Amino acid sequence: MTLLVVGALGYFVVYRPIQSFLAGFGAPAQTQTQTRTQTTANGQPLPSTPQAVLTTGDVQRFVRVRRSVRTAMGSSFTGVERVFTDIRNGQAPNVMTLLGVLRDAGGSVGQARTAQQAALEREGMNASRYVYVRGEVNKALGLPDVNFQQAAQAISQGKLPDLNTTVRPPDARNTALVSPFRSELTVTAPLGLLGL
């Protein structure tokens, strides 16, 4: 009987929230932005590598994508904000915190992911560039780059998740680029916990 109860708890408290959360991410659909060449404001092609130097246009596109994703998250964003505030205050998340966020936000992640894909296409930004810009923005804001999507994947594979809250040093140039959008980006930063 005890094994049955433990198994049921493991299934409903650990396995189901993780699977529901990860299902919201699915395999990203191939979009036109992934095949289209990005250009700067004066029409020059951007380097195809996601790690090319951050530009003002990158930050502006990132801000607009984040707005769309934040709107799509709806009320689920509140729980993610609470956890993010705890992380910013020095409280490293644990597996139970991770599972709580996954359970609460799981249903909204699919909608947010769809909104993100549409916004990326609208902005002419591919997913790999977006991930790189997100990391640079987090560094410029002095925020940790914790990603619960990667942690959930690790748990689903039977591995311990990396919930490292170390803040990487920012690049002074990137900090200046992000500065005009600092308040809005700080508000939407919790979306990065969900890999958005």
Tab-separated table of C-alpha atoms in Angstrom:
chain	number	residue	atom	x	y	z
A	1	MET	CA	0.000	0.000	0.000
A	2	THR	CA	2.842	2.378	0.858
A	3	LEU	CA	4.476	1.747	-2.513
A	4	LEU	CA	1.202	2.505	-4.238
A	5	VAL	CA	0.831	5.823	-2.371
A	6	VAL	CA	4.469	6.793	-3.057
A	7	GLY	CA	4.080	5.836	-6.722
A	8	ALA	CA	0.868	7.839	-7.049
A	9	LEU	CA	2.471	10.870	-5.378
A	10	GLY	CA	5.491	10.601	-7.640
A	11	TYR	CA	3.268	10.411	-10.681
A	12	PHE	CA	0.898	13.261	-9.800
A	13	VAL	CA	3.324	15.563	-7.960
A	14	VAL	CA	6.486	15.077	-10.031
A	15	TYR	CA	5.929	13.318	-13.354
A	16	ARG	CA	2.634	14.913	-14.490
A	17	PRO	CA	3.622	18.550	-13.787
A	18	ILE	CA	6.927	18.082	-15.591
A	19	GLN	CA	5.337	16.378	-18.600
A	20	SER	CA	2.571	18.982	-18.771
A	21	PHE	CA	5.104	21.797	-18.605
A	22	LEU	CA	7.403	20.290	-21.224
A	23	ALA	CA	4.462	19.553	-23.507
A	24	GLY	CA	3.859	23.308	-23.640
A	25	PHE	CA	7.230	23.690	-25.312
A	26	GLY	CA	6.931	20.858	-27.812
A	27	ALA	CA	9.144	20.897	-30.872
A	28	PRO	CA	9.278	24.441	-32.164
A	29	ALA	CA	7.696	24.768	-35.544
A	30	GLN	CA	9.879	25.822	-38.451
A	31	THR	CA	9.104	29.474	-39.020
A	32	GLN	CA	9.957	31.861	-41.782
A	33	THR	CA	12.265	33.708	-39.403
A	34	GLN	CA	14.455	30.643	-39.171
A	35	THR	CA	15.030	30.671	-42.905
A	36	ARG	CA	14.968	34.420	-43.565
A	37	THR	CA	18.145	36.506	-43.307
A	38	GLN	CA	17.931	39.151	-40.599
A	39	THR	CA	18.981	42.678	-41.509
A	40	THR	CA	19.973	45.798	-39.632
A	41	ALA	CA	18.001	49.053	-39.890
A	42	ASN	CA	20.093	50.113	-42.908
A	43	GLY	CA	19.489	46.805	-44.726
A	44	GLN	CA	22.845	45.154	-44.004
A	45	PRO	CA	22.571	41.426	-43.186
A	46	LEU	CA	23.173	40.495	-39.576
A	47	PRO	CA	25.730	37.774	-38.874
A	48	SER	CA	23.997	34.393	-38.831
A	49	THR	CA	25.624	33.262	-35.596
A	50	PRO	CA	23.443	33.726	-32.533
A	51	GLN	CA	26.442	35.111	-30.595
A	52	ALA	CA	27.013	38.136	-32.832
A	53	VAL	CA	27.414	41.443	-31.007
A	54	LEU	CA	24.231	42.648	-29.316
A	55	THR	CA	22.600	45.618	-31.063
A	56	THR	CA	19.982	48.188	-30.110
A	57	GLY	CA	17.658	46.523	-32.639
A	58	ASP	CA	18.119	43.157	-30.883
A	59	VAL	CA	17.115	44.677	-27.559
A	60	GLN	CA	14.098	46.445	-29.075
A	61	ARG	CA	12.917	43.237	-30.783
A	62	PHE	CA	13.476	41.294	-27.556
A	63	VAL	CA	11.362	43.799	-25.582
A	64	ARG	CA	8.489	43.511	-28.080
A	65	VAL	CA	8.607	39.692	-28.030
A	66	ARG	CA	8.620	39.696	-24.228
A	67	ARG	CA	5.528	41.939	-24.181
A	68	SER	CA	3.620	39.409	-26.276
A	69	VAL	CA	4.748	36.484	-24.127
A	70	ARG	CA	3.873	38.293	-20.879
A	71	THR	CA	0.359	38.992	-22.155
A	72	ALA	CA	-0.098	35.352	-23.186
A	73	MET	CA	0.946	34.089	-19.724
A	74	GLY	CA	-2.011	35.849	-18.116
A	75	SER	CA	-2.488	35.233	-14.388
A	76	SER	CA	0.044	32.370	-14.322
A	77	PHE	CA	2.754	35.017	-14.424
A	78	THR	CA	2.119	35.947	-10.768
A	79	GLY	CA	3.472	32.657	-9.374
A	80	VAL	CA	6.529	32.857	-11.583
A	81	GLU	CA	7.125	36.428	-10.376
A	82	ARG	CA	7.086	35.289	-6.728
A	83	VAL	CA	9.706	32.603	-7.352
A	84	PHE	CA	11.830	35.002	-9.371
A	85	THR	CA	11.699	37.566	-6.556
A	86	ASP	CA	12.905	34.893	-4.130
A	87	ILE	CA	15.786	34.046	-6.469
A	88	ARG	CA	16.747	37.723	-6.778
A	89	ASN	CA	16.738	37.937	-2.983
A	90	GLY	CA	19.296	35.141	-2.805
A	91	GLN	CA	17.032	32.144	-2.171
A	92	ALA	CA	18.145	29.364	-4.485
A	93	PRO	CA	15.161	27.403	-5.812
A	94	ASN	CA	14.766	23.774	-4.835
A	95	VAL	CA	13.065	20.929	-6.658
A	96	MET	CA	9.759	21.460	-4.817
A	97	THR	CA	9.720	25.126	-5.865
A	98	LEU	CA	10.453	24.054	-9.418
A	99	LEU	CA	7.605	21.541	-9.354
A	100	GLY	CA	5.188	24.130	-7.944
A	101	VAL	CA	6.001	26.583	-10.737
A	102	LEU	CA	5.721	23.858	-13.368
A	103	ARG	CA	2.347	22.768	-12.027
A	104	ASP	CA	0.958	26.322	-11.831
A	105	ALA	CA	2.328	27.622	-15.133
A	106	GLY	CA	2.092	24.419	-17.152
A	107	GLY	CA	-1.207	25.262	-18.836
A	108	SER	CA	-0.154	28.753	-19.877
A	109	VAL	CA	3.237	27.799	-21.260
A	110	GLY	CA	1.778	26.454	-24.500
A	111	GLN	CA	-0.079	29.720	-25.137
A	112	ALA	CA	3.004	31.745	-24.222
A	113	ARG	CA	5.191	29.622	-26.502
A	114	THR	CA	2.756	30.137	-29.401
A	115	ALA	CA	2.763	33.893	-28.736
A	116	GLN	CA	6.554	33.838	-28.612
A	117	GLN	CA	6.843	32.045	-31.967
A	118	ALA	CA	4.425	34.502	-33.581
A	119	ALA	CA	6.285	37.486	-32.091
A	120	LEU	CA	9.666	36.115	-33.193
A	121	GLU	CA	8.357	35.764	-36.727
A	122	ARG	CA	6.831	39.242	-36.656
A	123	GLU	CA	10.130	40.702	-35.380
A	124	GLY	CA	12.338	38.751	-37.795
A	125	MET	CA	14.280	37.131	-34.960
A	126	ASN	CA	15.158	33.447	-34.808
A	127	ALA	CA	14.921	31.349	-31.642
A	128	SER	CA	18.669	30.879	-31.173
A	129	ARG	CA	19.287	34.618	-31.419
A	130	TYR	CA	16.483	35.230	-28.933
A	131	VAL	CA	18.069	32.836	-26.409
A	132	TYR	CA	21.424	34.563	-26.801
A	133	VAL	CA	19.889	38.036	-26.403
A	134	ARG	CA	17.970	36.835	-23.317
A	135	GLY	CA	21.223	35.720	-21.698
A	136	GLU	CA	22.940	39.020	-22.500
A	137	VAL	CA	19.965	41.016	-21.213
A	138	ASN	CA	19.936	38.999	-17.973
A	139	LYS	CA	23.642	39.672	-17.487
A	140	ALA	CA	23.156	43.386	-18.201
A	141	LEU	CA	20.350	43.515	-15.628
A	142	GLY	CA	22.448	41.603	-13.080
A	143	LEU	CA	20.030	38.661	-13.074
A	144	PRO	CA	20.739	34.939	-12.842
A	145	ASP	CA	20.022	32.877	-15.942
A	146	VAL	CA	18.013	30.079	-14.262
A	147	ASN	CA	15.933	28.061	-16.730
A	148	PHE	CA	13.210	25.790	-15.322
A	149	GLN	CA	12.597	24.271	-18.767
A	150	GLN	CA	16.118	22.817	-18.791
A	151	ALA	CA	15.717	21.760	-15.146
A	152	ALA	CA	12.433	19.973	-15.955
A	153	GLN	CA	14.103	18.148	-18.840
A	154	ALA	CA	16.914	17.030	-16.519
A	155	ILE	CA	14.428	15.707	-13.936
A	156	SER	CA	12.440	13.874	-16.628
A	157	GLN	CA	15.704	12.150	-17.616
A	158	GLY	CA	16.410	11.175	-14.001
A	159	LYS	CA	19.172	13.761	-13.512
A	160	LEU	CA	19.571	16.437	-10.869
A	161	PRO	CA	18.602	19.843	-12.286
A	162	ASP	CA	21.023	22.763	-12.408
A	163	LEU	CA	19.376	25.533	-10.401
A	164	ASN	CA	22.475	27.691	-10.213
A	165	THR	CA	21.666	31.324	-9.435
A	166	THR	CA	25.129	32.701	-10.158
A	167	VAL	CA	25.030	36.063	-11.910
A	168	ARG	CA	27.553	36.375	-14.731
A	169	PRO	CA	29.374	39.701	-15.117
A	170	PRO	CA	27.786	42.035	-17.683
A	171	ASP	CA	29.421	43.631	-20.679
A	172	ALA	CA	29.435	47.441	-20.162
A	173	ARG	CA	28.354	48.024	-23.772
A	174	ASN	CA	25.358	45.695	-23.383
A	175	THR	CA	24.403	47.332	-20.096
A	176	ALA	CA	24.191	50.674	-21.907
A	177	LEU	CA	22.024	49.133	-24.670
A	178	VAL	CA	19.624	47.613	-22.142
A	179	SER	CA	19.466	50.665	-19.870
A	180	PRO	CA	16.566	52.475	-21.645
A	181	PHE	CA	14.405	49.351	-21.245
A	182	ARG	CA	15.611	48.355	-17.748
A	183	SER	CA	12.305	48.776	-15.900
A	184	GLU	CA	10.211	46.868	-18.444
A	185	LEU	CA	12.806	44.119	-18.843
A	186	THR	CA	13.044	43.696	-15.085
A	187	VAL	CA	9.271	43.202	-14.921
A	188	THR	CA	9.277	40.555	-17.693
A	189	ALA	CA	12.517	38.865	-16.559
A	190	PRO	CA	10.659	36.059	-14.670
A	191	LEU	CA	9.610	34.662	-18.081
A	192	GLY	CA	13.214	33.522	-18.482
A	193	LEU	CA	12.618	31.010	-15.673
A	194	LEU	CA	10.237	29.243	-18.027
A	195	GLY	CA	12.664	29.342	-20.942
A	196	LEU	CA	10.592	32.073	-22.621
